[in-house]
């Protein structure tokens, strides 16, 4: 008799986005005349830039010609893209093109990477954080059941709170696998060099591995925030870095990301010293068939001078929107974090409201859609996440509605 | 201290294709004048058909326009594609569009599907078979170490031999998870209705789940071979079907497949009766970001009358090549199976040669590249796999060389 994965039963059945959608639908039905302002977006709103589009279309065209079409590609990604990434992102950091694995989304890699590790590893996860870290840790069987507070035994929670400026600090207990995300979703905060240094030292001391989620790297504008964990000396011995073209080059609908596994990263396997790179390559070859050729050509166009200039303009536009929104919120008198090095703003619920109370207030009184903080973990309580992907007119209208409500 | 997945050490380090490539390179260096005939191909050689190409290019173009571009899509796949598959493939079998999950390759789904099952399930795998079934079973920790014969304890081997016409038959012992592939890679043989009925009955009796790999379904021409396992009454209660556009519509470089998880398929999870569909959907949502929009539009174009006609012509061409090759081999006096319902031919090594001896002979004397049978399992010994993806002129030249060698 077949037996199902018992860890599925441990997953929270708390469905954040369906709950948000249900409430939004109710308000739309009740107040059909009022236009919604959607500040809950985690998706980009700008189309592909002209140079990237041209690369996508031209590579697509190649697929119809017997002299140029491509069948199976290398599972690790075409050399033209890996070399472009190696030069474009890491030329000063000494990451070679064969340490880069092209993949179909940061979400996939951030979860699949767990497969190269033993079940019996203690995982550290920030709270609040992208739910994918915890959910995939649960599904892999690395946690116990959740307790009444919704906390899972076997996982080390790293709190990111107002008190510590939302910067994660290494715990006193040793952990084996550590998920870090900077700039952070949802808090919009990026780690500075010093705090990243602390983590690399911690990992070196404890022989841990850091899984570094750098999906929002392109949004960093603070000088002291490293764009890559490999800017920290020693990180190549302890860190895997996952990056994405989704929020960088507008690929949310095209699915392309990459993962760096440095060859210096080694650990013990049955008494032998093994490179994690060889395990991940084997996993990639065994279970993954590569990213579509036209998508890889499109990603490579990001590293052309024209493509890079166009995309940086788009990122700059989103950055401007984030600054406009966070400064506007502060002027109104709200407490808001982030928005400087990330497209997200972590806005504190005023008057000791809970996240959901503030969410409901914003929705029913102002028709503004936000994301309640507990969707990212228990320590997201008291906050909502706002994002800067909406059009400037929407942001301005949202701020105006807020200003009228708060009457300042 | 981080611990690595110990099951990686159990994987065979036998690298079939690198070994083939090494030998081919040696011969090329020794005999630079002689043209190679590559009959080892598992990749298509025809470009995308005009209608599918037009759909790919037009959807790519949409990505550059703010009014038409798509960001995150549904992780299960766009409704337009799921509905096209449901109607185009399953309208007589009652599989609805929400039982279909669009994915980025059969290889991925065939391995990831294991995640919804407990580690403690006995897996049945045919020998010979696509190595992905066994390798992912090993990586998941469902086997013991390999013995001296390279057999893994904990796995039930289902032999597919000349004696049973390469048709797998249910074992006497109960198994929980069963990988079946029809038409089969590498033997080129398809299961008939009676043998598929036996497996469905076995699974119903033992409460097992069949993971049915139907990647070569489009190549079936025998009337008595079901195209889908759901043609067998009761299969919806026991079978998951994985299909691919790779060998059907020329998508090896574009990566699109789909998996059917019928809602009738249920099993026990911690005392509750649970639908496997809900677990797979949760897994999809958690770990997968969907297939690129232009790729899904391209796949949907296969279900347009024009697209379907074009693709069927291409398949017909490959089928003709397979028949030409298998009949040619037989005329020469070789024993060859398959080629009627699959693009693969399973050719017996003559004169009691081993697979590798025959491979070497073909390569060094005739410059013909084949795939030695043991690459697909121990019981592939004594055979090589030949494929019909090569150009007709190549097939004819290959047969001519063989004919001269065997002097018949």
mmCIF file of N, CA, C and O in Angstrom, chain B residues 122-129 151 155-161 164 166-175 177-180 184 187 191 199 202 376 379:
data_model
loop_
_atom_site.group_PDB
_atom_site.id
_atom_site.type_symbol
_atom_site.label_atom_id
_atom_site.label_comp_id
_atom_site.label_asym_id
_atom_site.label_seq_id
_atom_site.Cartn_x
_atom_site.Cartn_y
_atom_site.Cartn_z
ATOM 1 N N UNK B 122 8.022 0.808 -1.389
ATOM 2 C CA UNK B 122 8.831 -0.076 -2.238
ATOM 3 C C UNK B 122 8.582 0.301 -3.698
ATOM 4 O O UNK B 122 7.460 0.309 -4.180
ATOM 5 N N UNK B 123 9.680 0.599 -4.408
ATOM 6 C CA UNK B 123 9.585 1.095 -5.784
ATOM 7 C C UNK B 123 9.907 -0.038 -6.756
ATOM 8 O O UNK B 123 10.867 -0.786 -6.545
ATOM 9 N N UNK B 124 9.101 -0.153 -7.807
ATOM 10 C CA UNK B 124 9.364 -1.135 -8.872
ATOM 11 C C UNK B 124 9.828 -0.392 -10.117
ATOM 12 O O UNK B 124 9.214 0.593 -10.523
ATOM 13 N N UNK B 125 10.933 -0.860 -10.678
ATOM 14 C CA UNK B 125 11.521 -0.198 -11.848
ATOM 15 C C UNK B 125 11.913 -1.255 -12.880
ATOM 16 O O UNK B 125 12.510 -2.279 -12.535
ATOM 17 N N UNK B 126 11.565 -0.980 -14.134
ATOM 18 C CA UNK B 126 11.909 -1.919 -15.211
ATOM 19 C C UNK B 126 13.412 -1.878 -15.474
ATOM 20 O O UNK B 126 14.079 -0.888 -15.224
ATOM 21 N N UNK B 127 13.912 -2.983 -15.992
ATOM 22 C CA UNK B 127 15.316 -3.061 -16.396
ATOM 23 C C UNK B 127 15.337 -3.780 -17.732
ATOM 24 O O UNK B 127 14.908 -4.932 -17.800
ATOM 25 N N UNK B 128 15.798 -3.125 -18.832
ATOM 26 C CA UNK B 128 16.344 -1.770 -18.898
ATOM 27 C C UNK B 128 15.258 -0.696 -18.825
ATOM 28 O O UNK B 128 14.103 -0.960 -19.087
ATOM 29 N N UNK B 129 15.697 0.527 -18.469
ATOM 30 C CA UNK B 129 14.780 1.665 -18.389
ATOM 31 C C UNK B 129 15.587 2.956 -18.415
ATOM 32 O O UNK B 129 16.818 2.943 -18.245
ATOM 33 N N UNK B 151 23.056 -4.016 -8.433
ATOM 34 C CA UNK B 151 21.625 -3.992 -8.116
ATOM 35 C C UNK B 151 21.407 -3.383 -6.734
ATOM 36 O O UNK B 151 22.159 -3.666 -5.803
ATOM 37 N N UNK B 155 14.725 -2.026 -4.120
ATOM 38 C CA UNK B 155 14.016 -1.752 -5.371
ATOM 39 C C UNK B 155 13.614 -3.086 -5.996
ATOM 40 O O UNK B 155 14.396 -4.031 -6.013
ATOM 41 N N UNK B 156 12.384 -3.160 -6.476
ATOM 42 C CA UNK B 156 11.937 -4.362 -7.177
ATOM 43 C C UNK B 156 12.233 -4.183 -8.666
ATOM 44 O O UNK B 156 11.678 -3.287 -9.313
ATOM 45 N N UNK B 157 13.114 -5.018 -9.191
ATOM 46 C CA UNK B 157 13.442 -4.930 -10.615
ATOM 47 C C UNK B 157 12.431 -5.714 -11.441
ATOM 48 O O UNK B 157 12.096 -6.847 -11.097
ATOM 49 N N UNK B 158 11.938 -5.095 -12.503
ATOM 50 C CA UNK B 158 11.001 -5.769 -13.419
ATOM 51 C C UNK B 158 11.759 -6.012 -14.724
ATOM 52 O O UNK B 158 11.994 -5.065 -15.484
ATOM 53 N N UNK B 159 12.160 -7.247 -14.994
ATOM 54 C CA UNK B 159 12.981 -7.485 -16.182
ATOM 55 C C UNK B 159 12.172 -7.369 -17.472
ATOM 56 O O UNK B 159 11.062 -7.883 -17.561
ATOM 57 N N UNK B 160 12.736 -6.684 -18.455
ATOM 58 C CA UNK B 160 12.128 -6.583 -19.780
ATOM 59 C C UNK B 160 13.117 -7.195 -20.763
ATOM 60 O O UNK B 160 14.070 -6.529 -21.188
ATOM 61 N N UNK B 161 12.881 -8.455 -21.073
ATOM 62 C CA UNK B 161 13.868 -9.247 -21.806
ATOM 63 C C UNK B 161 13.277 -9.763 -23.112
ATOM 64 O O UNK B 161 12.068 -9.707 -23.329
ATOM 65 N N UNK B 164 10.383 -12.184 -22.658
ATOM 66 C CA UNK B 164 9.010 -11.709 -22.424
ATOM 67 C C UNK B 164 8.631 -10.589 -23.410
ATOM 68 O O UNK B 164 7.769 -9.765 -23.111
ATOM 69 N N UNK B 166 10.022 -8.002 -24.017
ATOM 70 C CA UNK B 166 10.323 -6.699 -23.412
ATOM 71 C C UNK B 166 9.092 -6.050 -22.767
ATOM 72 O O UNK B 166 9.056 -4.847 -22.560
ATOM 73 N N UNK B 167 8.091 -6.869 -22.478
ATOM 74 C CA UNK B 167 6.867 -6.361 -21.839
ATOM 75 C C UNK B 167 6.966 -6.622 -20.338
ATOM 76 O O UNK B 167 7.132 -7.765 -19.912
ATOM 77 N N UNK B 168 6.887 -5.581 -19.519
ATOM 78 C CA UNK B 168 6.978 -5.791 -18.068
ATOM 79 C C UNK B 168 5.724 -6.492 -17.530
ATOM 80 O O UNK B 168 4.617 -6.193 -17.968
ATOM 81 N N UNK B 169 5.928 -7.415 -16.602
ATOM 82 C CA UNK B 169 4.796 -8.096 -15.967
ATOM 83 C C UNK B 169 4.842 -7.870 -14.465
ATOM 84 O O UNK B 169 5.927 -7.795 -13.886
ATOM 85 N N UNK B 170 3.685 -7.715 -13.822
ATOM 86 C CA UNK B 170 3.665 -7.444 -12.377
ATOM 87 C C UNK B 170 4.364 -8.547 -11.600
ATOM 88 O O UNK B 170 4.232 -9.720 -11.958
ATOM 89 N N UNK B 171 5.099 -8.160 -10.565
ATOM 90 C CA UNK B 171 5.801 -9.167 -9.754
ATOM 91 C C UNK B 171 4.808 -9.838 -8.802
ATOM 92 O O UNK B 171 3.678 -9.367 -8.643
ATOM 93 N N UNK B 172 5.248 -10.919 -8.169
ATOM 94 C CA UNK B 172 4.347 -11.573 -7.209
ATOM 95 C C UNK B 172 4.309 -10.786 -5.899
ATOM 96 O O UNK B 172 3.278 -10.713 -5.235
ATOM 97 N N UNK B 173 5.421 -10.140 -5.546
ATOM 98 C CA UNK B 173 5.473 -9.367 -4.298
ATOM 99 C C UNK B 173 4.773 -8.017 -4.486
ATOM 100 O O UNK B 173 4.741 -7.486 -5.594
ATOM 101 N N UNK B 174 4.207 -7.486 -3.407
ATOM 102 C CA UNK B 174 3.573 -6.170 -3.546
ATOM 103 C C UNK B 174 4.608 -5.035 -3.623
ATOM 104 O O UNK B 174 5.600 -5.055 -2.914
ATOM 105 N N UNK B 175 4.355 -4.077 -4.524
ATOM 106 C CA UNK B 175 5.178 -2.864 -4.629
ATOM 107 C C UNK B 175 4.247 -1.674 -4.485
ATOM 108 O O UNK B 175 3.066 -1.755 -4.802
ATOM 109 N N UNK B 177 5.103 1.843 -5.443
ATOM 110 C CA UNK B 177 5.263 2.839 -6.505
ATOM 111 C C UNK B 177 5.877 2.133 -7.698
ATOM 112 O O UNK B 177 6.916 1.488 -7.550
ATOM 113 N N UNK B 178 5.247 2.281 -8.860
ATOM 114 C CA UNK B 178 5.706 1.526 -10.032
ATOM 115 C C UNK B 178 5.962 2.485 -11.198
ATOM 116 O O UNK B 178 5.063 3.218 -11.605
ATOM 117 N N UNK B 179 7.193 2.490 -11.677
ATOM 118 C CA UNK B 179 7.495 3.261 -12.892
ATOM 119 C C UNK B 179 7.257 2.378 -14.109
ATOM 120 O O UNK B 179 7.848 1.302 -14.231
ATOM 121 N N UNK B 180 6.388 2.822 -15.006
ATOM 122 C CA UNK B 180 6.185 2.126 -16.279
ATOM 123 C C UNK B 180 6.390 3.132 -17.401
ATOM 124 O O UNK B 180 6.009 4.312 -17.257
ATOM 125 N N UNK B 184 8.436 2.197 -24.818
ATOM 126 C CA UNK B 184 9.576 2.169 -23.928
ATOM 127 C C UNK B 184 10.862 2.727 -24.543
ATOM 128 O O UNK B 184 11.181 2.486 -25.696
ATOM 129 N N UNK B 187 13.838 0.066 -25.223
ATOM 130 C CA UNK B 187 13.581 -1.130 -26.053
ATOM 131 C C UNK B 187 12.696 -0.857 -27.264
ATOM 132 O O UNK B 187 12.548 -1.721 -28.125
ATOM 133 N N UNK B 191 3.491 -1.384 -24.611
ATOM 134 C CA UNK B 191 2.640 -2.365 -23.938
ATOM 135 C C UNK B 191 1.297 -2.439 -24.645
ATOM 136 O O UNK B 191 0.746 -1.414 -25.054
ATOM 137 N N UNK B 199 -1.323 -4.513 -15.068
ATOM 138 C CA UNK B 199 -0.679 -3.586 -14.130
ATOM 139 C C UNK B 199 -1.703 -2.765 -13.349
ATOM 140 O O UNK B 199 -1.544 -2.528 -12.147
ATOM 141 N N UNK B 202 -3.135 -5.016 -10.794
ATOM 142 C CA UNK B 202 -2.136 -5.217 -9.734
ATOM 143 C C UNK B 202 -2.127 -4.007 -8.787
ATOM 144 O O UNK B 202 -2.113 -4.164 -7.562
ATOM 145 N N UNK B 376 21.249 1.463 -19.635
ATOM 146 C CA UNK B 376 19.853 1.525 -19.176
ATOM 147 C C UNK B 376 19.566 0.475 -18.106
ATOM 148 O O UNK B 376 18.408 0.261 -17.751
ATOM 149 N N UNK B 379 20.177 -5.463 -17.347
ATOM 150 C CA UNK B 379 19.512 -6.355 -18.296
ATOM 151 C C UNK B 379 19.456 -5.778 -19.712
ATOM 152 O O UNK B 379 18.818 -6.341 -20.602
#
